[in-house]
CSV table of C-alpha atoms and ligand atoms in Angstrom, one decimal:
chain,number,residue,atom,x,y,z
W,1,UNK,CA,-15.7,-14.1,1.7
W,2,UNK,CA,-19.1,-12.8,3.9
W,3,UNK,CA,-17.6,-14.9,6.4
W,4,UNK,CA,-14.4,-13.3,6.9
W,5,UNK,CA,-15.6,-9.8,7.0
W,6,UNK,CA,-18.1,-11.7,10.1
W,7,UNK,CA,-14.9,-12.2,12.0
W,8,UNK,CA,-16.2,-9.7,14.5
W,9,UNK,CA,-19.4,-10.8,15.0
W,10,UNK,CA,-18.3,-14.0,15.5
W,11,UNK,CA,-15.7,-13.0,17.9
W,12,UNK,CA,-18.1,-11.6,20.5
W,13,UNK,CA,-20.6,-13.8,20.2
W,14,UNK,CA,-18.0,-17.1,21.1
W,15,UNK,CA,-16.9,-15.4,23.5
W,16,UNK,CA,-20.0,-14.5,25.3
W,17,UNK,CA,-21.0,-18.0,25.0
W,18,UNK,CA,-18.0,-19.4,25.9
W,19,UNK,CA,-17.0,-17.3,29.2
W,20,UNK,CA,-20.4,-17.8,30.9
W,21,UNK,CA,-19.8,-21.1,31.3
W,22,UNK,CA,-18.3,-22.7,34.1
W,23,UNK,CA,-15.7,-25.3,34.0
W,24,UNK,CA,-13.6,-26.8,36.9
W,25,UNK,CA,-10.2,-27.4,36.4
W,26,UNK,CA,-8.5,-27.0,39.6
W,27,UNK,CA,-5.1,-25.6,39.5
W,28,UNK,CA,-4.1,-26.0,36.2
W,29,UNK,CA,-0.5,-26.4,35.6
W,30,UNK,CA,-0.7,-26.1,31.4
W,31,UNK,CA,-3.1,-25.5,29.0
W,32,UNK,CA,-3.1,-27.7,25.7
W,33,UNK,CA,-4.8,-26.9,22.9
W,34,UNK,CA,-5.2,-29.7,20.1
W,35,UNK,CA,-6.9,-29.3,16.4
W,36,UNK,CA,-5.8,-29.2,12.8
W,37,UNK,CA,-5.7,-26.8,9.8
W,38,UNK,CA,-8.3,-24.0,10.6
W,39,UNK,CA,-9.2,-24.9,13.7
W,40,UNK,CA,-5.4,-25.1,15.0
W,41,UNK,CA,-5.2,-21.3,13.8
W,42,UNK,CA,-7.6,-20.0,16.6
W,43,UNK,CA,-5.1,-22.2,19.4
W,44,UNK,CA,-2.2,-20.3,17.6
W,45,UNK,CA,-3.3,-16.9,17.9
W,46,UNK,CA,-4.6,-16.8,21.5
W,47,UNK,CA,-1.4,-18.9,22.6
W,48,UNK,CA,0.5,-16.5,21.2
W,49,UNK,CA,-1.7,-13.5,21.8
W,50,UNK,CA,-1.7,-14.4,26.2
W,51,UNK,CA,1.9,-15.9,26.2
W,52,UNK,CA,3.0,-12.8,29.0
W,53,UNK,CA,-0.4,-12.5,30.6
W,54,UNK,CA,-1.4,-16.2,31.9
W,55,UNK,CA,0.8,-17.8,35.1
W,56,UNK,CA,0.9,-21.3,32.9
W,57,UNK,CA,2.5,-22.2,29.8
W,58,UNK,CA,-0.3,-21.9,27.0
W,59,UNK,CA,1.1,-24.6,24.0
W,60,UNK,CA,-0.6,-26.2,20.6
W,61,UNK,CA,-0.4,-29.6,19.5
W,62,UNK,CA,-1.4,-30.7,15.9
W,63,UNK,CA,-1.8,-34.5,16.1
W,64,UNK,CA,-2.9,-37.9,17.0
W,65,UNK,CA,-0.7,-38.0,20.7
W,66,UNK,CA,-0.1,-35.8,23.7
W,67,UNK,CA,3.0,-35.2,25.3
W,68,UNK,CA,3.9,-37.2,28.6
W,69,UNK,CA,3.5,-34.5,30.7
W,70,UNK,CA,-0.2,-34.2,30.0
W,71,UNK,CA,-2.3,-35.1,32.7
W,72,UNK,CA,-4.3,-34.6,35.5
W,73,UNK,CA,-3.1,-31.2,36.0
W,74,UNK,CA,-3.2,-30.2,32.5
W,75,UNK,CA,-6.6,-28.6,30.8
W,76,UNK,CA,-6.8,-29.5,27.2
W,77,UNK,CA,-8.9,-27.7,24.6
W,78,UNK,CA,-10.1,-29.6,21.6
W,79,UNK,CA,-10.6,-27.1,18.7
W,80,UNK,CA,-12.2,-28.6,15.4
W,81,UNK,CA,-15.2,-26.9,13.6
W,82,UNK,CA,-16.7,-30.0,11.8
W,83,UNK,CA,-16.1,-31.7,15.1
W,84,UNK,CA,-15.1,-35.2,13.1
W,85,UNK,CA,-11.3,-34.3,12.6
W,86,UNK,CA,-9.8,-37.9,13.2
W,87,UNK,CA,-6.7,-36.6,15.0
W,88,UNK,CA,-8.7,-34.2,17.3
W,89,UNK,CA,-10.5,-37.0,18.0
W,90,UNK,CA,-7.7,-39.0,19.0
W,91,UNK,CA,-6.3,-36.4,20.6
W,92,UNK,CA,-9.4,-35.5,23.1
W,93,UNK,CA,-9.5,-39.6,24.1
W,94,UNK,CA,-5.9,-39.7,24.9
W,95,UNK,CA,-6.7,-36.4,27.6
W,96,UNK,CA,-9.7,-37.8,28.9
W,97,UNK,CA,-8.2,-41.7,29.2
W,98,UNK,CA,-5.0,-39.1,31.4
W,99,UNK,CA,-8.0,-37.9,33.8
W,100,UNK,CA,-6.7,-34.3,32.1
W,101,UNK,CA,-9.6,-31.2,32.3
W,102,UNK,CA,-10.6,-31.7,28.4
W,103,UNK,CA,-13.0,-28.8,27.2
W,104,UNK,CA,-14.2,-29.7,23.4
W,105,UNK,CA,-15.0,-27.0,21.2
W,106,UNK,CA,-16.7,-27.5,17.9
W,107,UNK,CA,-20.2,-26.7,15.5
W,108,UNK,CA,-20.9,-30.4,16.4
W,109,UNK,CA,-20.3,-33.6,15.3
W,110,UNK,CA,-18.2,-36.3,17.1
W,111,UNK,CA,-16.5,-34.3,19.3
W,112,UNK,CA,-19.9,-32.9,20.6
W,113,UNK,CA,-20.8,-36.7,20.8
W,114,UNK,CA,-17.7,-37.5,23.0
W,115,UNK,CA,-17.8,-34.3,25.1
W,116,UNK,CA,-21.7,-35.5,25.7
W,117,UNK,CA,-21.2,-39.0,26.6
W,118,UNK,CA,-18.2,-38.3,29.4
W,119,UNK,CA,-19.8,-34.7,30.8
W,120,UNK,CA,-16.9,-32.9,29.4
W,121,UNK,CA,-17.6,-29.2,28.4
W,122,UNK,CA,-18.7,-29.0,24.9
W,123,UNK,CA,-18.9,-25.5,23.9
W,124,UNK,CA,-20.9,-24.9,20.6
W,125,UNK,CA,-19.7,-22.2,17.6
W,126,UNK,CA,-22.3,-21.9,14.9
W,127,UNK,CA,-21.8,-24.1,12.1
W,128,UNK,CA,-23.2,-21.6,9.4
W,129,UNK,CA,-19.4,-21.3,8.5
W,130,UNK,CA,-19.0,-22.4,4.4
W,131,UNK,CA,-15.5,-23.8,6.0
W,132,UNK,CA,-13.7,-24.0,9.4
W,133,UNK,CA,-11.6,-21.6,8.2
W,134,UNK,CA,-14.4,-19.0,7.5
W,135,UNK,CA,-15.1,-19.5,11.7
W,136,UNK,CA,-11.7,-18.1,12.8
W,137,UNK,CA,-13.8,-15.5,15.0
W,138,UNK,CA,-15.8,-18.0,16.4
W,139,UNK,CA,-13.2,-20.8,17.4
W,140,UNK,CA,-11.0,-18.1,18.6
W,141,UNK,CA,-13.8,-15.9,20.8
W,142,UNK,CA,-14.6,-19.8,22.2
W,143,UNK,CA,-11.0,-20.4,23.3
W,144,UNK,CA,-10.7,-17.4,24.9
W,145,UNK,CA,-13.8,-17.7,26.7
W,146,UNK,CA,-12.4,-21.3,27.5
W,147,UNK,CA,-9.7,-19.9,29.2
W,148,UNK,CA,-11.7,-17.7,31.3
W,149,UNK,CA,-14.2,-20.1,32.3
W,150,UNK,CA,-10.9,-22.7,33.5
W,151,UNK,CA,-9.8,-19.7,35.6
W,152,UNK,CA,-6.7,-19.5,33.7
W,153,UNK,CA,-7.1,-16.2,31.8
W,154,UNK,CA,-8.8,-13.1,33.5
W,155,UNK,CA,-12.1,-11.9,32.3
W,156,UNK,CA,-11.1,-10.8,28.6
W,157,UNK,CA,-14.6,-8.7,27.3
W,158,UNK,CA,-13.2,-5.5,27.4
W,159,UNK,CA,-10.1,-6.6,25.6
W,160,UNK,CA,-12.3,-8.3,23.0
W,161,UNK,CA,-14.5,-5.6,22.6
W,162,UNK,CA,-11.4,-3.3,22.1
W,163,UNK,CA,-10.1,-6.0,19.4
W,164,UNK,CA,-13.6,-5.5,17.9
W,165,UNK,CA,-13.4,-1.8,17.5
W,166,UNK,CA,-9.7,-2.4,16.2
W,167,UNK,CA,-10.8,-3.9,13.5
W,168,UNK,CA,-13.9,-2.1,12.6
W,169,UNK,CA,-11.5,0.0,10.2
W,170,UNK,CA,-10.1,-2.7,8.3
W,171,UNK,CA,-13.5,-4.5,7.9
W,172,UNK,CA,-14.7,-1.7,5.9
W,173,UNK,CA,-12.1,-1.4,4.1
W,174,UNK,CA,-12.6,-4.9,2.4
W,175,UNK,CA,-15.2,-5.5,0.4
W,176,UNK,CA,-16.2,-6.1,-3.2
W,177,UNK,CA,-17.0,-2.4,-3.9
W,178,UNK,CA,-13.6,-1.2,-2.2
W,179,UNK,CA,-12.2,0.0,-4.7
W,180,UNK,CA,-8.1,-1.6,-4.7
W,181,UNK,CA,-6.6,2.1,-3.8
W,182,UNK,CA,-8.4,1.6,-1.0
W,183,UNK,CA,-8.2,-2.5,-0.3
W,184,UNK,CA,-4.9,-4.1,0.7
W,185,UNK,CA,-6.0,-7.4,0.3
W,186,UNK,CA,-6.6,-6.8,-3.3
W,187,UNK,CA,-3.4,-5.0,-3.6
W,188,UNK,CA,-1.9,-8.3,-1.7
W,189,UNK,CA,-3.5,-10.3,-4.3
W,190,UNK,CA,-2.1,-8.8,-7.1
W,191,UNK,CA,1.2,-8.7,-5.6
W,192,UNK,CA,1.1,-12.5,-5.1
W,193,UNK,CA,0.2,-12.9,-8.7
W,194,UNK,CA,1.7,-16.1,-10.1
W,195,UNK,CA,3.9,-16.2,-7.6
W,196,UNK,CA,4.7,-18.7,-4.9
W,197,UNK,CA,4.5,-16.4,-2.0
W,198,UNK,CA,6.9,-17.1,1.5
W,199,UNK,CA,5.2,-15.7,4.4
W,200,UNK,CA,7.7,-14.6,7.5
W,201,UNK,CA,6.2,-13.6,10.6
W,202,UNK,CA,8.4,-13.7,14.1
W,203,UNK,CA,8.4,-14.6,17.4
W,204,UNK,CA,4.7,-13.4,19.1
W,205,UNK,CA,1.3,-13.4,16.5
W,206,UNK,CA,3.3,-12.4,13.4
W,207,UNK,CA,4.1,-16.3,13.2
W,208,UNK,CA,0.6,-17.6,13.8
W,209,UNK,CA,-0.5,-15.4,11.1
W,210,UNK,CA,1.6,-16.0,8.4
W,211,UNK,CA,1.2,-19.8,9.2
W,212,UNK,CA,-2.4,-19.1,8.5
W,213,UNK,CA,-1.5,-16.8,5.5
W,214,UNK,CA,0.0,-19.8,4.0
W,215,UNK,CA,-2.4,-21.7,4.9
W,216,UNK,CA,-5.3,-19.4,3.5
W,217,UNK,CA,-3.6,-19.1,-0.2
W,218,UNK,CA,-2.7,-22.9,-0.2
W,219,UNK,CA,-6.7,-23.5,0.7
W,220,UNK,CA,-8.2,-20.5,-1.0
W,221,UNK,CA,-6.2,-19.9,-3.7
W,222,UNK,CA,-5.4,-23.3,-4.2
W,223,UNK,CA,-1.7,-22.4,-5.3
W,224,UNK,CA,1.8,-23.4,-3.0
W,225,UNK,CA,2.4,-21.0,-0.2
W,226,UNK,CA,5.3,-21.2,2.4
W,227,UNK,CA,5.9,-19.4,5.8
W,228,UNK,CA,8.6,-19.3,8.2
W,229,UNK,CA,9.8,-17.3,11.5
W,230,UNK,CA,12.2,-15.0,12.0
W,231,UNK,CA,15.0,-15.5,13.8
W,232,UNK,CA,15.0,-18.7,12.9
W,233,UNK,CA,15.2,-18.5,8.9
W,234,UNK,CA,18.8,-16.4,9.6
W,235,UNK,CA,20.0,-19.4,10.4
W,236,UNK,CA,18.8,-21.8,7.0
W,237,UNK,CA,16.7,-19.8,4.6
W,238,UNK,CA,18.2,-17.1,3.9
W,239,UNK,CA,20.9,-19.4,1.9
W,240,UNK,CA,18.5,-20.5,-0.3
W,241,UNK,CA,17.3,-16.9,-1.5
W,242,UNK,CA,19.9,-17.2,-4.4
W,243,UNK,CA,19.1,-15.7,-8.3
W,244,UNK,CA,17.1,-17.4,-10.4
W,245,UNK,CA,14.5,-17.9,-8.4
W,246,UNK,CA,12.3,-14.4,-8.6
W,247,UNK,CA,9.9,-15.3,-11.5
W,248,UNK,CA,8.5,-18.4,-9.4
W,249,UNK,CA,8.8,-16.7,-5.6
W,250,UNK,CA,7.5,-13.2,-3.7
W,251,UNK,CA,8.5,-12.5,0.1
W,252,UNK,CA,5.5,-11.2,2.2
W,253,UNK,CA,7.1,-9.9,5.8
W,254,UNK,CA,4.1,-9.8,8.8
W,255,UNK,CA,4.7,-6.9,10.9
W,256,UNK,CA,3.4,-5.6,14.1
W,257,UNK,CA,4.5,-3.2,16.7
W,258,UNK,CA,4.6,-5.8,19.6
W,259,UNK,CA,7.2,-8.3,17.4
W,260,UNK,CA,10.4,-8.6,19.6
W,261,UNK,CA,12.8,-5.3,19.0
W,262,UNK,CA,15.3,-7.3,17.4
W,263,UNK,CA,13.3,-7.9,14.2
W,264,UNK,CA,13.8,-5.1,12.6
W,265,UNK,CA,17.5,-5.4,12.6
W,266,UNK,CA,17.4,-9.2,11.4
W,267,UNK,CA,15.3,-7.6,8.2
W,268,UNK,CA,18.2,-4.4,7.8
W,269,UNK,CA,20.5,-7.5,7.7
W,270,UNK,CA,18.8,-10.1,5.9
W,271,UNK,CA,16.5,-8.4,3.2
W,272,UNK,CA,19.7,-7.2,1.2
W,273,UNK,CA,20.3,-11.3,1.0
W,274,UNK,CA,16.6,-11.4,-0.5
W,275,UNK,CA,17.1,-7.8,-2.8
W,276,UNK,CA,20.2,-9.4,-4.6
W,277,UNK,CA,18.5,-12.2,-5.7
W,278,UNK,CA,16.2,-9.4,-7.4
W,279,UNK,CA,12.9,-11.3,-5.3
W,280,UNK,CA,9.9,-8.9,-4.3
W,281,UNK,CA,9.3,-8.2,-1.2
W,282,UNK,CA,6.1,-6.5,0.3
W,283,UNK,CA,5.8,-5.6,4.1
W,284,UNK,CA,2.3,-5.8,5.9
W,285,UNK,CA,2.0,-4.3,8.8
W,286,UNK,CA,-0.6,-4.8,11.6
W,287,UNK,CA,-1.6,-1.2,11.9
W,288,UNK,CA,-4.6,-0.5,14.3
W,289,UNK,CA,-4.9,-3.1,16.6
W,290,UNK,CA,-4.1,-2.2,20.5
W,291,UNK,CA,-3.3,-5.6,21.7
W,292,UNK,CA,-1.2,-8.9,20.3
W,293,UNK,CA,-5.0,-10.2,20.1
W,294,UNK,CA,-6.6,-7.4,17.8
W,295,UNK,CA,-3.2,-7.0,15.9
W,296,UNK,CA,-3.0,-10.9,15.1
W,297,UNK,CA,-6.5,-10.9,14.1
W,298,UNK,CA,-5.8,-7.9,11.9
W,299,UNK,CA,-2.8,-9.5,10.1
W,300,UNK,CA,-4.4,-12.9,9.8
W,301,UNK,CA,-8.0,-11.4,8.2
W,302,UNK,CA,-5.5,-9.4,5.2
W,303,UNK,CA,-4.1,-12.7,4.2
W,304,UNK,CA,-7.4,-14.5,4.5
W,305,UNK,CA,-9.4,-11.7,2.5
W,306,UNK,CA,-6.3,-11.5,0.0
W,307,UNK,CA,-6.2,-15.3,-0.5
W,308,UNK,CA,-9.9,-15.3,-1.7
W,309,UNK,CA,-9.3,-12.4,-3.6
W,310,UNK,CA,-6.4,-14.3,-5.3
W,311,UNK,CA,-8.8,-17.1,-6.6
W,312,UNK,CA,-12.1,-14.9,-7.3
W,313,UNK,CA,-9.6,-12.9,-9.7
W,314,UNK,CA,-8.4,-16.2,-11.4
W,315,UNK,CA,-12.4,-17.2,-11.8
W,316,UNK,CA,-11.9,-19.4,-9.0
W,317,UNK,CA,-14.2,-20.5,-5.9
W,318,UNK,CA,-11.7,-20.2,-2.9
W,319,UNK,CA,-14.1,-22.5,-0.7
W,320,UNK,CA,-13.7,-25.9,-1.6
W,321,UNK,CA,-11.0,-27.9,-0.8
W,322,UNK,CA,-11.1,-31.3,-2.6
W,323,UNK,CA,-7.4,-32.5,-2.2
W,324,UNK,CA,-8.9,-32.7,1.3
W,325,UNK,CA,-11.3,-34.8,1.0
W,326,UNK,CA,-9.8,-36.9,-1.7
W,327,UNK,CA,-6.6,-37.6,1.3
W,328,UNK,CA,-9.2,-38.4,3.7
W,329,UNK,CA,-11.0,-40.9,1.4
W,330,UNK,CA,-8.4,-42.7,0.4
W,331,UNK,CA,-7.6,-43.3,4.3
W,332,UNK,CA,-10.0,-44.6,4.5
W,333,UNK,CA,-10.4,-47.1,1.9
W,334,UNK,CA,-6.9,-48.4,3.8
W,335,UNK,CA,-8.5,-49.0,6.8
F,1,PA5,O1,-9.6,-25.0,6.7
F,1,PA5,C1,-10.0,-26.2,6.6
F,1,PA5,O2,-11.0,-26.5,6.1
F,1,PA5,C2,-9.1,-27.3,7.2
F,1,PA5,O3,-7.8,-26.8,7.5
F,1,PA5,C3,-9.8,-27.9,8.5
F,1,PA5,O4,-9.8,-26.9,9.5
F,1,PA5,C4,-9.1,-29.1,9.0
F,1,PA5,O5,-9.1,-30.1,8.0
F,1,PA5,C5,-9.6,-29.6,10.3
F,1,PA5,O6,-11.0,-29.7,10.3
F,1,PA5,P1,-11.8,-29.1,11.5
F,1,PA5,O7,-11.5,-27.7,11.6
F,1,PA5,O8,-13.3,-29.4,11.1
F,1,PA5,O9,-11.4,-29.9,12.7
């Protein structure tokens, strides 16, 4: 939880770091960003958050493979925290055997190693993080600074710092001694309940965020959690919202005021599909935050903060992930 509410902190710091240094890329047609879980959140927000403001297409790839396309012209960012996530890995070997610009950012590890031994970029986030996931401030303020220092994104302080003073007023709002009047996250929390929750976002950093809202209360709160995107989900899920089905599930709709202007008439028609199947529905909206960054970062620290929440209140420790680890031994025993 301390971690979270360091998201700030973190933010500047990486970025600081990450923006001095200088890395040559020539003219760089695309930026790639590869990494998993936690680490993939931070390529998610800032892809989405500098979509309209960078002359190349900014995409994310969870996995073991690039696309064909990536090469020589192509820079590609390696996001993983430990620094020993097998498909990063794979992923950063496949870019560097293309001759593509590969910039490796992690607390350490292999990556580190790898970004060492061929004179790529490595640049360091502290690992004093409990869990990747607890460094979203510090992958993300790294990735930005990445894209600065490859000459694909102008300098970005001020817009950080603004994001920093954006979220000032949420951070102290959260908080053990907030009382819940006061606290969304713990009014999240108790929304969720025993619920499964569905997360929508849309098009721009409402989706990023409530992929890493499902991702937070399937980690955290160790409990099923779902997300999908609006428009898409007019076009499948909405059949499925059908009676029956509103003891097991709640709806949690991500809102912000850059979403596409469309969005709020696909809710007018589509929540009255969700409201007959008697399902709850709570809105969140990114309130204070000036820019996709600082409103992304706003709507992905309430789910993060509510998702701990959600296990501290059920006398549960929302860090450790075991499933994890028990996946990732028995890989290895098949190897
Ligand atoms: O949140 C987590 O702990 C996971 O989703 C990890 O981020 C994921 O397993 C990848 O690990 P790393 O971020 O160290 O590359």
């Amino acid at each position: 939880m301390e971690s979270y509410l360091r998201l700030g902190d973190q933010l500047r710091a990486a970025y600081d770091g990450a923006s001095g240094v200088s890395i040559e890329t020539g003219a760089a047609r695309a930026v790639v960003f590869c990494g998993m879980g936690g680490s993939a959140a931070a390529g998610d927000l800032v892809s989405a958050a500098y979509a309209d403001d960078v002359p190349v297409p900014l995409e994310i790839r969870r996995g073991y493979g690039l696309p064909a396309w990536v090469g020589r012209d192509t820079v590609v960012i390696c996001l993983s925290y430990s620094g020993d996530t097998e498909e990063t890995l794979s992923a950063y070997d496949e870019a560097a055997s293309r001759g593509a610009h590969v910039v490796a950012i992690s607390s350490g590890g292999e990556l580190a190693a790898r970004a060492a031994r061929s004179g790529a970029p490595h640049l360091a986030v502290p690992g004093d993080a409990p869990q990747p996931r607890a460094a979203l401030g510090s992958l993300t303020g790294a990735a930005i600074g990445a894209l600065v220092s490859a000459g694909v994104l102008d300098e970005a302080g001020e817009q950080v710092e603004q994001a920093l003073a954006d979220l000032r007023g949420q951070l102290e709002r959260l908080g053990f001694d907030v009382p819940t009047e006061r606290d969304r996250s713990k009014q999240i929390a108790s929304f969720v309940g025993s619920r499964i929750p569905v997360i929508w976002g849309s098009e721009g950093v409402s989706w990023p965020a409530a992929w890493r809202w499902k991702c937070a209360f399937n980690e955290n709160a160790k409990i099923p959690a779902f997300a999908s995107a609006l428009p898409e989900l007019n076009h499948h899920e909405v059949v499925g919202w059908t009676k029956g089905h509103a003891d097991a599930f709640c709806l949690v709709v991500l809102r912000e005021p850059g979403e596409h202007p469309s969005v709020q008439a696909r809710l007018d028609a589509t929540l009255p599909e969700i409201r007959a199947a008697d399902v709850e529905v709570l809105e969140v909206r990114a309130e204070e935050g000036r820019s996709p960054l600082a409103r992304g970062l706003e709507l992905m620290l309430a789910g993060d903060v509510a998702s701990a929440y959600h296990a501290i209140e059920r006398g549960m420790d929302p860090a450790p992930i075991d499933a994890i680890a028990r996946v990732k031994a028995r890989l290895a025993e098949g190897r």
